Amino acid sequence: MAIRNIVKEGDPVLRKVCRSVLQFDEKLATLLDDMKETMYRAEGVGLAAPQVGILRRVCVVDVGDGLIELINPVIEAMEGEQEGAEGCLSCPGESGIVKRANKVTVRAQDRFGNTFTVVGEGLKARAFQHEIDHLDGIIYKDRVIKMVR
Ligand code: NI
């Protein structure tokens, strides 16, 4: 495993729409392992592949109850609303208030290509929405109500 460099805001790679993963191979496994290590080292709760310069639909989330690897994730259902502070490893030292759904159901594939569904509420729902946005070139500042100090 290796720590990868986290791309910072302003890099055009963060504005691209990522392509689906079609090959569930060793290269994908290495990417996921590296993303996990990079996220934990940076003390983040989520990381998306474009943040390490890879334009594929891959992200990792861990809000404190275990790692979730999402490949080709799709939000299938959204419920309720939450408003809260959000930051991004690509925008260090900043945060802003963003309105998100309070509960989301995500369908995705695991590193072997198996499809699964995961439900997130609160912080986990926020992380899912934030990371899946990255796969479409969207950063939280596009949705921010106001930045906070
Ligand atoms: Ni982010």
Tab-separated table of C-alpha atoms and ligand atoms in Angstrom:
chain	number	residue	atom	x	y	z
A	1	MET	CA	0.000	0.000	0.000
A	2	ALA	CA	1.080	3.536	-0.592
A	3	ILE	CA	0.044	7.025	0.330
A	4	ARG	CA	-1.072	8.924	-2.766
A	5	ASN	CA	-0.916	12.653	-3.277
A	6	ILE	CA	-4.266	14.387	-2.677
A	7	VAL	CA	-5.197	16.762	-5.483
A	8	LYS	CA	-6.134	20.244	-4.280
A	9	GLU	CA	-8.940	22.559	-5.349
A	10	GLY	CA	-8.124	24.328	-8.599
A	11	ASP	CA	-6.780	21.193	-10.262
A	12	PRO	CA	-8.985	20.484	-13.309
A	13	VAL	CA	-9.054	16.753	-12.475
A	14	LEU	CA	-11.571	17.554	-9.706
A	15	ARG	CA	-13.999	18.902	-12.321
A	16	LYS	CA	-14.137	15.864	-14.599
A	17	VAL	CA	-16.896	13.293	-14.775
A	18	CYS	CA	-15.397	9.929	-13.873
A	19	ARG	CA	-15.807	6.788	-15.955
A	20	SER	CA	-17.334	3.574	-14.642
A	21	VAL	CA	-15.107	0.748	-13.463
A	22	LEU	CA	-15.392	-2.238	-15.788
A	23	GLN	CA	-12.405	-4.311	-14.666
A	24	PHE	CA	-12.352	-5.614	-11.111
A	25	ASP	CA	-8.688	-6.486	-11.139
A	26	GLU	CA	-5.501	-6.151	-9.107
A	27	LYS	CA	-5.090	-2.552	-10.228
A	28	LEU	CA	-8.466	-1.666	-8.700
A	29	ALA	CA	-7.560	-3.473	-5.470
A	30	THR	CA	-4.315	-1.502	-5.234
A	31	LEU	CA	-6.152	1.766	-5.872
A	32	LEU	CA	-8.654	0.966	-3.095
A	33	ASP	CA	-5.905	-0.023	-0.644
A	34	ASP	CA	-3.984	3.162	-1.410
A	35	MET	CA	-7.097	5.333	-1.116
A	36	LYS	CA	-7.904	3.794	2.274
A	37	GLU	CA	-4.405	4.427	3.564
A	38	THR	CA	-4.376	7.959	2.143
A	39	MET	CA	-7.760	8.780	3.707
A	40	TYR	CA	-6.770	7.461	7.146
A	41	ARG	CA	-3.430	9.269	7.053
A	42	ALA	CA	-5.216	12.540	6.236
A	43	GLU	CA	-7.826	11.819	8.945
A	44	GLY	CA	-10.678	12.166	6.470
A	45	VAL	CA	-14.022	10.335	6.535
A	46	GLY	CA	-14.118	9.873	2.781
A	47	LEU	CA	-12.008	10.027	-0.344
A	48	ALA	CA	-12.907	9.790	-4.027
A	49	ALA	CA	-10.629	8.529	-6.805
A	50	PRO	CA	-10.399	11.874	-8.651
A	51	GLN	CA	-8.865	13.278	-5.446
A	52	VAL	CA	-5.872	11.048	-6.116
A	53	GLY	CA	-5.956	11.858	-9.820
A	54	ILE	CA	-7.836	8.767	-10.989
A	55	LEU	CA	-10.944	9.466	-13.090
A	56	ARG	CA	-12.855	6.337	-12.127
A	57	ARG	CA	-16.097	5.916	-10.176
A	58	VAL	CA	-14.514	4.738	-6.939
A	59	CYS	CA	-14.706	6.111	-3.408
A	60	VAL	CA	-14.047	5.051	0.176
A	61	VAL	CA	-15.918	6.156	3.286
A	62	ASP	CA	-15.326	5.538	6.993
A	63	VAL	CA	-17.232	7.676	9.451
A	64	GLY	CA	-15.892	5.659	12.373
A	65	ASP	CA	-17.788	2.388	12.056
A	66	GLY	CA	-15.712	0.659	9.404
A	67	LEU	CA	-14.500	1.087	5.858
A	68	ILE	CA	-16.962	1.043	2.970
A	69	GLU	CA	-15.623	0.727	-0.563
A	70	LEU	CA	-17.993	1.994	-3.243
A	71	ILE	CA	-17.417	1.199	-6.903
A	72	ASN	CA	-19.817	2.648	-9.473
A	73	PRO	CA	-22.087	3.949	-6.681
A	74	VAL	CA	-25.577	5.219	-7.442
A	75	ILE	CA	-27.886	6.933	-4.962
A	76	GLU	CA	-31.142	5.014	-5.255
A	77	ALA	CA	-33.192	6.818	-2.623
A	78	MET	CA	-32.942	9.957	-0.516
A	79	GLU	CA	-34.956	10.860	2.553
A	80	GLY	CA	-35.204	13.863	4.851
A	81	GLU	CA	-32.836	16.765	5.132
A	82	GLN	CA	-29.829	17.799	7.213
A	83	GLU	CA	-27.820	20.970	7.331
A	84	GLY	CA	-24.302	20.887	8.688
A	85	ALA	CA	-20.641	21.710	8.300
A	86	GLU	CA	-18.643	19.887	5.680
A	87	GLY	CA	-15.024	19.938	4.596
A	88	CYS	CA	-12.951	18.258	1.936
A	89	LEU	CA	-9.392	16.903	1.900
A	90	SER	CA	-8.929	18.779	-1.383
A	91	CYS	CA	-9.763	22.097	0.330
A	92	PRO	CA	-7.691	21.912	3.530
A	93	GLY	CA	-8.496	24.249	6.411
A	94	GLU	CA	-11.936	25.228	5.136
A	95	SER	CA	-15.495	24.172	5.826
A	96	GLY	CA	-18.972	25.266	4.938
A	97	ILE	CA	-22.605	24.583	5.672
A	98	VAL	CA	-24.223	22.251	3.144
A	99	LYS	CA	-27.773	20.939	2.986
A	100	ARG	CA	-27.932	17.210	2.259
A	101	ALA	CA	-30.453	14.403	2.419
A	102	ASN	CA	-30.460	12.895	5.918
A	103	LYS	CA	-30.711	9.313	4.719
A	104	VAL	CA	-29.600	7.762	1.459
A	105	THR	CA	-29.653	4.306	-0.046
A	106	VAL	CA	-26.643	3.629	-2.250
A	107	ARG	CA	-26.261	0.763	-4.678
A	108	ALA	CA	-22.657	-0.014	-5.584
A	109	GLN	CA	-20.224	-2.803	-6.382
A	110	ASP	CA	-17.481	-4.129	-4.144
A	111	ARG	CA	-13.886	-4.699	-5.252
A	112	PHE	CA	-14.849	-8.083	-6.702
A	113	GLY	CA	-17.732	-6.682	-8.759
A	114	ASN	CA	-20.528	-7.911	-6.487
A	115	THR	CA	-23.476	-5.535	-6.247
A	116	PHE	CA	-24.661	-4.485	-2.789
A	117	THR	CA	-26.854	-1.849	-1.196
A	118	VAL	CA	-25.923	0.245	1.813
A	119	VAL	CA	-28.022	2.720	3.787
A	120	GLY	CA	-26.439	5.720	5.464
A	121	GLU	CA	-27.941	8.205	7.864
A	122	GLY	CA	-26.593	11.466	9.258
A	123	LEU	CA	-22.825	11.813	8.818
A	124	LYS	CA	-22.607	8.641	6.744
A	125	ALA	CA	-25.321	9.899	4.373
A	126	ARG	CA	-23.468	13.207	4.116
A	127	ALA	CA	-20.200	11.430	3.308
A	128	PHE	CA	-21.838	9.256	0.640
A	129	GLN	CA	-23.362	12.290	-1.070
A	130	HIS	CA	-20.129	14.302	-0.838
A	131	GLU	CA	-17.965	11.506	-2.286
A	132	ILE	CA	-20.406	10.546	-5.047
A	133	ASP	CA	-20.545	14.240	-6.041
A	134	HIS	CA	-16.768	14.097	-6.578
A	135	LEU	CA	-17.309	11.401	-9.230
A	136	ASP	CA	-19.318	13.931	-11.229
A	137	GLY	CA	-16.828	16.770	-10.811
A	138	ILE	CA	-18.852	18.457	-8.063
A	139	ILE	CA	-17.247	19.780	-4.874
A	140	TYR	CA	-19.152	20.761	-1.748
A	141	LYS	CA	-18.501	24.449	-2.376
A	142	ASP	CA	-20.853	24.200	-5.363
A	143	ARG	CA	-23.628	23.460	-2.865
A	144	VAL	CA	-22.463	25.508	0.117
A	145	ILE	CA	-24.920	27.805	1.894
A	146	LYS	CA	-22.124	29.666	3.619
A	147	MET	CA	-18.501	29.063	4.434
A	148	VAL	CA	-17.586	28.876	8.141
A	149	ARG	CA	-14.379	29.540	10.016
B	1	NI	NI	-14.206	16.005	-0.806
